[in-house]
PDB file of C-alpha atoms and ligand atoms in Angstrom:
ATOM      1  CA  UNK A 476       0.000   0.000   0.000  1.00 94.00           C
ATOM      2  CA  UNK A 477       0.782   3.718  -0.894  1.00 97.00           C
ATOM      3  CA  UNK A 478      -0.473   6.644   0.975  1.00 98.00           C
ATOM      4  CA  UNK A 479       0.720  10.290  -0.268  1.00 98.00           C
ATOM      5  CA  UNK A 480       0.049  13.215   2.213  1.00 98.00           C
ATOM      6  CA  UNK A 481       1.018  16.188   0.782  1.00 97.00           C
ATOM      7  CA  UNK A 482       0.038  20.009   1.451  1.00 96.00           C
ATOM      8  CA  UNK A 483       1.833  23.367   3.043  1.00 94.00           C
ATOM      9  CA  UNK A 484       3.968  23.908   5.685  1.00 89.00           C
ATOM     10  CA  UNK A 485       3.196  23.229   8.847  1.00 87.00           C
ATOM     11  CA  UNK A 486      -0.224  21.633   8.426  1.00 92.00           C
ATOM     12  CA  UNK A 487       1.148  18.790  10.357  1.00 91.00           C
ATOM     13  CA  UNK A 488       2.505  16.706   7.104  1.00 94.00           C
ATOM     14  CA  UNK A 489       5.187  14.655   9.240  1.00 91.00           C
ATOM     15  CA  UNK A 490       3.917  14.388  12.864  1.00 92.00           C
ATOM     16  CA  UNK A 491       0.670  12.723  10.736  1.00 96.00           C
ATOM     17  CA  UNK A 492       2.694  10.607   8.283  1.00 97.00           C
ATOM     18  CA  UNK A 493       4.837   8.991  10.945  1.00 95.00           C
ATOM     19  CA  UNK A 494       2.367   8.172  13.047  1.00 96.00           C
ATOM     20  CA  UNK A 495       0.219   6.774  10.497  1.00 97.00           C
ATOM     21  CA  UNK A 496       2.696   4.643   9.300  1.00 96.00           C
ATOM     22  CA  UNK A 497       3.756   3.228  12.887  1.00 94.00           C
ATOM     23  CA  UNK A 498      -0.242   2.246  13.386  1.00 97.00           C
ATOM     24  CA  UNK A 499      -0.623   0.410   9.618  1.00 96.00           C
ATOM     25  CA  UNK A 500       3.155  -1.111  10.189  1.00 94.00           C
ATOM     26  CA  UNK A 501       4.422   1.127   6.834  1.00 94.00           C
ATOM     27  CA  UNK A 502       7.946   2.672   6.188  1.00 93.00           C
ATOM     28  CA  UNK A 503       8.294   6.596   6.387  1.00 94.00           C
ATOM     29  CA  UNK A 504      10.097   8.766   4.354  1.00 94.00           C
ATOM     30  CA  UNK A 505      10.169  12.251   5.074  1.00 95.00           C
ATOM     31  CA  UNK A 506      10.771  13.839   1.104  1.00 96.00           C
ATOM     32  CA  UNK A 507      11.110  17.351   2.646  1.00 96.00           C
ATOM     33  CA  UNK A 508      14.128  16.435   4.720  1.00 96.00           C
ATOM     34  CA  UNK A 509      15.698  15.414   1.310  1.00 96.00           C
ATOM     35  CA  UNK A 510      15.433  19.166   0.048  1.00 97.00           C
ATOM     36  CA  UNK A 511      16.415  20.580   3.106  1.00 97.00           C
ATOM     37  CA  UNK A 512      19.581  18.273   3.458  1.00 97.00           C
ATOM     38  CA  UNK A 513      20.670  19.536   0.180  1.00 97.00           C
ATOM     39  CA  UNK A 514      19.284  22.955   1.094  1.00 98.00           C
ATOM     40  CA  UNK A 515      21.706  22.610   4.037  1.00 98.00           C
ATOM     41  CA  UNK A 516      24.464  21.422   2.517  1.00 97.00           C
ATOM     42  CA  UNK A 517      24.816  24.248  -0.394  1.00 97.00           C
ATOM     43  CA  UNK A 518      24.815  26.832   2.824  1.00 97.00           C
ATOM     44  CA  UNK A 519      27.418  24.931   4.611  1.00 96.00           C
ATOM     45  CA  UNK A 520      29.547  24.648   1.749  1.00 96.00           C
ATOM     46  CA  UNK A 521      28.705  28.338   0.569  1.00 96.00           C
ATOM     47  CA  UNK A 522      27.774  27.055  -2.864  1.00 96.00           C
ATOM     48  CA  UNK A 523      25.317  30.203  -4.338  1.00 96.00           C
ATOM     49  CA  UNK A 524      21.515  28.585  -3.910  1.00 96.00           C
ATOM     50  CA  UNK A 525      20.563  31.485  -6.645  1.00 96.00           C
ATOM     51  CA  UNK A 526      23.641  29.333  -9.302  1.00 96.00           C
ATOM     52  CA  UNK A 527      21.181  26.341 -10.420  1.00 95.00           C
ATOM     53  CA  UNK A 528      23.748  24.426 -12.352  1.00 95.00           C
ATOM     54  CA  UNK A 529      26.097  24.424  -8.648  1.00 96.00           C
ATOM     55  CA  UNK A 530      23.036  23.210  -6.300  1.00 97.00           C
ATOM     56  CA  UNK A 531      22.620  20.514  -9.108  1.00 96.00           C
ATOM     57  CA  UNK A 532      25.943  19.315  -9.108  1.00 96.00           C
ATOM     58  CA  UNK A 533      26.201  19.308  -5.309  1.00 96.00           C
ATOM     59  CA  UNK A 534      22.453  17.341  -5.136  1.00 95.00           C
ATOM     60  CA  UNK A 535      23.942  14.650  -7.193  1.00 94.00           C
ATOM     61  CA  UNK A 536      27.365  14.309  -4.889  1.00 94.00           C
ATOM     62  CA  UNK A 537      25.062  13.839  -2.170  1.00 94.00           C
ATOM     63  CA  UNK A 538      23.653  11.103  -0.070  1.00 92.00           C
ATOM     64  CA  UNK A 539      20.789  10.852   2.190  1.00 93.00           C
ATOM     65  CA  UNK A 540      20.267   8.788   4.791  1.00 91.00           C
ATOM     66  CA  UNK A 541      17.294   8.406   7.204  1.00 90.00           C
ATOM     67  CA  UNK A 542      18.023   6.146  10.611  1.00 85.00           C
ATOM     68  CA  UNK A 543      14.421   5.265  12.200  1.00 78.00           C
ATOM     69  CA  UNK A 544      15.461   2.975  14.499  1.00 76.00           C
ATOM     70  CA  UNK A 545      17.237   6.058  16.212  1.00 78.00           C
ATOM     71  CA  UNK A 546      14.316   8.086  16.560  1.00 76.00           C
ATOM     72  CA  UNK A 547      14.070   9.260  12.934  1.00 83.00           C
ATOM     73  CA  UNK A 548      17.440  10.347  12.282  1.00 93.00           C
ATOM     74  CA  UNK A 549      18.387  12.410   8.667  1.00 95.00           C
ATOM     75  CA  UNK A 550      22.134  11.888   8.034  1.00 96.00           C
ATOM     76  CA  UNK A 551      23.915  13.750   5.021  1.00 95.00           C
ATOM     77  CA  UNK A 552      26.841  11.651   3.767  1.00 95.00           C
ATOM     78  CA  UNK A 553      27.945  10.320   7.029  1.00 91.00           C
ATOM     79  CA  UNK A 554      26.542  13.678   8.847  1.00 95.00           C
ATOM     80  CA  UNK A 555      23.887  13.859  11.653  1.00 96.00           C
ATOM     81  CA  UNK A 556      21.637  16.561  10.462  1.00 97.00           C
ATOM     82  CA  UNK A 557      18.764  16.126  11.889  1.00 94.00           C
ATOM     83  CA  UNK A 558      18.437  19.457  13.843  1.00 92.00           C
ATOM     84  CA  UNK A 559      20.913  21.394  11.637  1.00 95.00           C
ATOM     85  CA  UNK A 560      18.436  21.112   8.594  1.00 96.00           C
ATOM     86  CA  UNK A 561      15.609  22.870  10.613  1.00 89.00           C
ATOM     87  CA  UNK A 562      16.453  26.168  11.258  1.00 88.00           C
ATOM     88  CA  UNK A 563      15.177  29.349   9.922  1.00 84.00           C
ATOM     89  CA  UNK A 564      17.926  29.432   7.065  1.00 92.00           C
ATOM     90  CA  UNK A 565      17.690  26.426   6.124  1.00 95.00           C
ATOM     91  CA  UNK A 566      13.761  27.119   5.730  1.00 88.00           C
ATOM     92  CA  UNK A 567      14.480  29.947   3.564  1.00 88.00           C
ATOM     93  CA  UNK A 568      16.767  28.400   1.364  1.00 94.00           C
ATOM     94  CA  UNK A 569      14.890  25.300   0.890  1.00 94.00           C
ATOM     95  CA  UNK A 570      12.108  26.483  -1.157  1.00 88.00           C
ATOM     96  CA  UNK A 571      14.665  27.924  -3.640  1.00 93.00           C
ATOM     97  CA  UNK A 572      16.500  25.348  -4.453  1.00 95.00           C
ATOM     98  CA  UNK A 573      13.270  22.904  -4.633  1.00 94.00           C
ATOM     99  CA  UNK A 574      12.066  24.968  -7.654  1.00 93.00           C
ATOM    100  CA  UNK A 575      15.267  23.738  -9.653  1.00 96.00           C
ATOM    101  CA  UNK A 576      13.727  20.930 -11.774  1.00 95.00           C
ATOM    102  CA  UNK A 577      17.067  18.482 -11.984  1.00 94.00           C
ATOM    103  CA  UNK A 578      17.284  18.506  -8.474  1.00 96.00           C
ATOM    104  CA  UNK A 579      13.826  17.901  -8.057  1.00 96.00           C
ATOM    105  CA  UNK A 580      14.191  14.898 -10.760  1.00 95.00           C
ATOM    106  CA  UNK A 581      17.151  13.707  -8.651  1.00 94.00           C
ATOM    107  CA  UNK A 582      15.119  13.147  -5.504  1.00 95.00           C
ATOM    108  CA  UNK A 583      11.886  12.397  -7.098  1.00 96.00           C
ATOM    109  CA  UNK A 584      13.812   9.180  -8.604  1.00 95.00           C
ATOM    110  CA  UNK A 585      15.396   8.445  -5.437  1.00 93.00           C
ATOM    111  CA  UNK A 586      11.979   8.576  -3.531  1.00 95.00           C
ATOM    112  CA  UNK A 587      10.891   6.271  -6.155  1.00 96.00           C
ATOM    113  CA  UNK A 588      13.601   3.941  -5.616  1.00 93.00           C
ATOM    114  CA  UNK A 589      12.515   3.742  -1.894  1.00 91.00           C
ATOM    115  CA  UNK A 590       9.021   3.282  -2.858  1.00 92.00           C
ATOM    116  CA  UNK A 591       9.815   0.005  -4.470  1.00 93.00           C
ATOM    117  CA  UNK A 592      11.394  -1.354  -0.853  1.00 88.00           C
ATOM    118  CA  UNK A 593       7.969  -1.934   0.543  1.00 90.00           C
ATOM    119  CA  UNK A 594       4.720  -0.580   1.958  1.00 95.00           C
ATOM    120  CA  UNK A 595       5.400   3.547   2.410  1.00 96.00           C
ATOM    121  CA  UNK A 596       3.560   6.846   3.854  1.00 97.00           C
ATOM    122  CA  UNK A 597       5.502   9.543   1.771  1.00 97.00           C
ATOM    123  CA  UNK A 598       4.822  13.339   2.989  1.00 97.00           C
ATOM    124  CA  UNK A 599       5.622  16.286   0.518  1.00 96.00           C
ATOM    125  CA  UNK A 600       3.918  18.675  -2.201  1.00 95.00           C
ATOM    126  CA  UNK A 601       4.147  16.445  -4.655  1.00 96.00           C
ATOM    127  CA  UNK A 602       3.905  13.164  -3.895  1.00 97.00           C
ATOM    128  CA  UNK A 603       0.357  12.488  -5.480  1.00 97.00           C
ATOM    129  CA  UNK A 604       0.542  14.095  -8.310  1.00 96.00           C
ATOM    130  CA  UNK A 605       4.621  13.307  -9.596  1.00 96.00           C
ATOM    131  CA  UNK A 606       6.302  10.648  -6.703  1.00 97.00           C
ATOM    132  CA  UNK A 607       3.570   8.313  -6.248  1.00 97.00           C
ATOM    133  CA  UNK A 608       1.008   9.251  -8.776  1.00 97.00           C
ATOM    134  CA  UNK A 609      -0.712   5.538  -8.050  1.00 96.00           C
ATOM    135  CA  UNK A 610      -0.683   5.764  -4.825  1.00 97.00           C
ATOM    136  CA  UNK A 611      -3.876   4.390  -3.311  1.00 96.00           C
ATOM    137  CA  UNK A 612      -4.459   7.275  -0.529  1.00 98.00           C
ATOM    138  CA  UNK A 613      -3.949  10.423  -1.487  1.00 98.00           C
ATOM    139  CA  UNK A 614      -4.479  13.091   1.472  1.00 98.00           C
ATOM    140  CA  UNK A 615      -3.881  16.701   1.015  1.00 98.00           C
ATOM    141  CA  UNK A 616      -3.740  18.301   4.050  1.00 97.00           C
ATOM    142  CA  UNK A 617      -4.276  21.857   4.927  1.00 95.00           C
ATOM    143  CA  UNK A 618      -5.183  24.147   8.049  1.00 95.00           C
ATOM    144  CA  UNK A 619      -5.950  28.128   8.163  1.00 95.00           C
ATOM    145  CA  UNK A 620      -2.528  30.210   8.245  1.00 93.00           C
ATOM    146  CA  UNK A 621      -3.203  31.322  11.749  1.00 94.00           C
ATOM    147  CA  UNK A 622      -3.302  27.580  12.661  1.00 94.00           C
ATOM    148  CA  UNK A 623       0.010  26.487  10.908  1.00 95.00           C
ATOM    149  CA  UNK A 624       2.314  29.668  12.009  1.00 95.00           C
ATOM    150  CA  UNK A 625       0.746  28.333  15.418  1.00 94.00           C
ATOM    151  CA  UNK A 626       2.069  24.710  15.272  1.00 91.00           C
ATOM    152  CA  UNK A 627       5.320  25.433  13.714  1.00 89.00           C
ATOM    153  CA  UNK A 628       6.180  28.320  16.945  1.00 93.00           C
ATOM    154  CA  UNK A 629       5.179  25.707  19.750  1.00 92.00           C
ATOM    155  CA  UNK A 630       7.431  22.848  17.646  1.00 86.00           C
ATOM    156  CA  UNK A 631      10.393  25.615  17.509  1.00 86.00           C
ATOM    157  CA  UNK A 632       9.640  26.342  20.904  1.00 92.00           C
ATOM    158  CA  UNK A 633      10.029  22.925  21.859  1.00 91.00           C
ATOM    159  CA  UNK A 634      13.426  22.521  19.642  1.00 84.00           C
ATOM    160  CA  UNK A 635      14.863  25.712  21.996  1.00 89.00           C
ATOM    161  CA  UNK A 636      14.373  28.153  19.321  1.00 85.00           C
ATOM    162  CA  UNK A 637      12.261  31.250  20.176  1.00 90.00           C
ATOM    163  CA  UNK A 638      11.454  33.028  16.933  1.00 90.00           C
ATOM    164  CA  UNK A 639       8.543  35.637  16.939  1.00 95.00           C
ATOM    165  CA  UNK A 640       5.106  33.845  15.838  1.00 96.00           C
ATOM    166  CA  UNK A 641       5.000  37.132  13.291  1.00 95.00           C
ATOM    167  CA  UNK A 642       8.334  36.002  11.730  1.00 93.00           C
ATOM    168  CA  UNK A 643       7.488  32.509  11.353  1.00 92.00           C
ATOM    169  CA  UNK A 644       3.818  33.329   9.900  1.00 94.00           C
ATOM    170  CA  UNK A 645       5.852  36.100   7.206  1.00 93.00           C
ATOM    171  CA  UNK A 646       8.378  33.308   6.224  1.00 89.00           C
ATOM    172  CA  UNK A 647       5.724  30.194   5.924  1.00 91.00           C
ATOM    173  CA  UNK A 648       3.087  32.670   3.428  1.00 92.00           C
ATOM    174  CA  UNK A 649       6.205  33.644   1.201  1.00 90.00           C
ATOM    175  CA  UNK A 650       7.466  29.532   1.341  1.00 88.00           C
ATOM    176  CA  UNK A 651       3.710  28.731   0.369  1.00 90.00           C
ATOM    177  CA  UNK A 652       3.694  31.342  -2.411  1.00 92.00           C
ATOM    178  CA  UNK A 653       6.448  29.985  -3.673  1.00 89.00           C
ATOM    179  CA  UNK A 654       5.799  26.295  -3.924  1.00 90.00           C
ATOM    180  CA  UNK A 655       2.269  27.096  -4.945  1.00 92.00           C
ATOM    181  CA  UNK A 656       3.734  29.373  -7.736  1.00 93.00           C
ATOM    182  CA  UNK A 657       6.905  27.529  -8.939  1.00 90.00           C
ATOM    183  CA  UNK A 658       7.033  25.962 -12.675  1.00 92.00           C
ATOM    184  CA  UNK A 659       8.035  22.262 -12.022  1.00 92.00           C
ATOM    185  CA  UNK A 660       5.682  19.935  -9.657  1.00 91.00           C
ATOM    186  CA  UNK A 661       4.147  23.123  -7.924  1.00 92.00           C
ATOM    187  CA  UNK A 662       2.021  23.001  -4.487  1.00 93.00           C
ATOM    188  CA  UNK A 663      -1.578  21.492  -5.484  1.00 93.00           C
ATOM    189  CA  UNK A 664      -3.503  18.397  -4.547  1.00 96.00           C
ATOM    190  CA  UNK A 665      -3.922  15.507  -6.866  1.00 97.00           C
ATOM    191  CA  UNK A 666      -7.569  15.154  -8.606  1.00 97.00           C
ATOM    192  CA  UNK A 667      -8.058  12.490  -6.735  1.00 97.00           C
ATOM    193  CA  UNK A 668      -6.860  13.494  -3.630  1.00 98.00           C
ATOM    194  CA  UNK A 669      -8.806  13.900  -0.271  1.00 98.00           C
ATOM    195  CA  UNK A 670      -8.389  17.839   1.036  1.00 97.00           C
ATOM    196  CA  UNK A 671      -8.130  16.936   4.667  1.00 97.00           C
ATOM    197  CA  UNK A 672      -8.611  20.589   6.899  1.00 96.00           C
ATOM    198  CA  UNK A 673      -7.458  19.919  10.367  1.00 95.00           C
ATOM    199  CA  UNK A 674      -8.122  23.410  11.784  1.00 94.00           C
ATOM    200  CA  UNK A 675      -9.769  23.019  15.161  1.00 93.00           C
ATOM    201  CA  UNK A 676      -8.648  19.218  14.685  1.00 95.00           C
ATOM    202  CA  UNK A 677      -6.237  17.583  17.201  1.00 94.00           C
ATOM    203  CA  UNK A 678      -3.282  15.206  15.835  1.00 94.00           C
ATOM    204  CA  UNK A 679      -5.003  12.215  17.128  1.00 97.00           C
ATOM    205  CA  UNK A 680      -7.869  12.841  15.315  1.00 97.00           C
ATOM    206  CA  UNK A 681      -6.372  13.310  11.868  1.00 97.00           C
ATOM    207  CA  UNK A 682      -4.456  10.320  12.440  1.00 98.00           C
ATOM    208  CA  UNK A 683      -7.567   8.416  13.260  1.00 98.00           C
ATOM    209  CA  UNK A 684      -9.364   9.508  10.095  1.00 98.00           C
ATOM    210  CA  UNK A 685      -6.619   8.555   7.658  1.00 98.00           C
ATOM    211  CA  UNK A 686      -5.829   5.153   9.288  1.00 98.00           C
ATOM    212  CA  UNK A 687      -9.781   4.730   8.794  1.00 98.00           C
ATOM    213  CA  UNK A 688      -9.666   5.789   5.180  1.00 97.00           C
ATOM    214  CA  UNK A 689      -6.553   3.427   4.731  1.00 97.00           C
ATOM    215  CA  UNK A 690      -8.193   0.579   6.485  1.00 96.00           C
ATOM    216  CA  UNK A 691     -11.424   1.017   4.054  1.00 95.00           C
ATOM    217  CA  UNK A 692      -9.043   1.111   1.441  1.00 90.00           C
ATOM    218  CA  UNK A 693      -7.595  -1.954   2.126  1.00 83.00           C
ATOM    219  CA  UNK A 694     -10.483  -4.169   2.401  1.00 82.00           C
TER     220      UNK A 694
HETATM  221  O1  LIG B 814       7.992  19.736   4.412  1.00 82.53           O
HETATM  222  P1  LIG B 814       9.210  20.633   4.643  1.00 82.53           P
HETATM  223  O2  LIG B 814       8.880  21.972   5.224  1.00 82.53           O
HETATM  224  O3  LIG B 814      10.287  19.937   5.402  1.00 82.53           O
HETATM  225  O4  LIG B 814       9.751  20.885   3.169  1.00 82.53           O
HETATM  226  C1  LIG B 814      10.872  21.680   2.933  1.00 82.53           C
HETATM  227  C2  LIG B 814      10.789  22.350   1.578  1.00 82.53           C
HETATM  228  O5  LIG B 814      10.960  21.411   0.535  1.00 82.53           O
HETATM  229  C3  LIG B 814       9.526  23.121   1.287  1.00 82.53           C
HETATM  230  O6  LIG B 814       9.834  24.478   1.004  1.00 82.53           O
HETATM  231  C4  LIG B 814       8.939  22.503   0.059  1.00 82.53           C
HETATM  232  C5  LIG B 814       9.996  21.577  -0.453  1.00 82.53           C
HETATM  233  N1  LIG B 814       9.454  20.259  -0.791  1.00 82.53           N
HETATM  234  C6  LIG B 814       9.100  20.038  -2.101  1.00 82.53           C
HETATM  235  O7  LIG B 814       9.186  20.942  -2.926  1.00 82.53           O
HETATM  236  N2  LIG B 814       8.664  18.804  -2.472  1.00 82.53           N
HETATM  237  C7  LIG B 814       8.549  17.815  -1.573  1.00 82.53           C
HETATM  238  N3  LIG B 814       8.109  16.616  -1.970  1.00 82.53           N
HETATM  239  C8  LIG B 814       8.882  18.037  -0.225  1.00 82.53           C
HETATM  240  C9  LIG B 814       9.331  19.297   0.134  1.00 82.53           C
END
């Protein structure tokens, strides 16, 4: 079984996927850690993010990782970068570099690769409609803005960094706008995909109403 849960930033994409997959006994993979570890590394190594050709070369001399036996670990060649690839820089640099199509082909190939291994919750933006196009679940999820500035503060919060909720809500709307508005494999649900809103919703119930869908699914 395939389940694709795609949608914007913090509409609660991974806390949902993970758990999903732990209660239907599926593998994880986390497709936005992929961008960000290249995202990351192109920082680290001051590569130019704005030089396409340079974050290409540098996606492909890459390798990826993920350890979930060790709490769901994201290594970069040999690298634990788990909390290094969510910071505020990171963020920003991120969406730029996802909107260059040979990386994206590079990791959309990979993630297909993976796919193959077994039974797999993917999260993304566009893992219904390019990754896992026959996937037989396809949730898009989405909550108001308020709601998702919201969730990502108190998860910063909890990861020690204090940023202002005003700074966070500014930098998700122009990360939205741009994978909404980019040319390759923008921001958009799949025709056939379920819009899930989980304003006013807690986790456990979204996680209760997709493992229900899957279950139906199933039979
Ligand atoms: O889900 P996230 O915030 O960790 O994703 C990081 C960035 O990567 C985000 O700006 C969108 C991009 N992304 C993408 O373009 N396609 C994916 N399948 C996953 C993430």
């Amino acid at each position: 079984m395939q389940i694709a849960i795609d949608g914007p930033a913090g509409a609660g994409k991974s806390t949902v996927a993970k758990a999903v997959a732990k209660r239907l006994g599926l593998f994880y993979l986390d497709t936005g850690a992929m961008y960000r570890v290249v995202a990351y590394k192109a920082l680290n190594n001051k590569v130019n993010i704005q030089a396409e050709e340079e974050v290409e070369r540098l996606a492909a001399e890459t390798t990826v990782r993920f350890n979930h036996a060790q709490g769901d670990r994201v290594w970069c060649d040999g690298e634990d970068v788990t909390e290094k690839i969510r910071t505020p820089e990171v963020s920003r640099a991120v969406s730029v570099i996802a909107a260059y199509s040979k990386v994206r082909e590079r990791l959309v190939a990979w993630q297909r690769e993976e796919a193959k291994q077994g039974d797999v919750v993917m999260d993304g933006r566009d893992i219904g409609t390019q990754v896992l196009p026959q996937a037989e679940l396809k949730i898009f999820l989405t909550a108001s803005a308020e709601e998702r500035a919201q969730r990502r503060w108190l998860e910063l919060k909890a990861a020690g960094q204090e940023i202002p909720l005003i700074e966070i809500a500014k930098d998700m709307e122009r990360r939205d706008r741009q994978d909404r508005e980019r040319a390759v494999s923008p921001l958009k649900p799949a025709p056939d995909a379920v819009i899930l809103d989980t304003t006013g919703l807690t986790v456990e119930q979204v996680i209760s109403k997709i493992v229900t869908m899957a279950q139906e699914e199933r039979r």
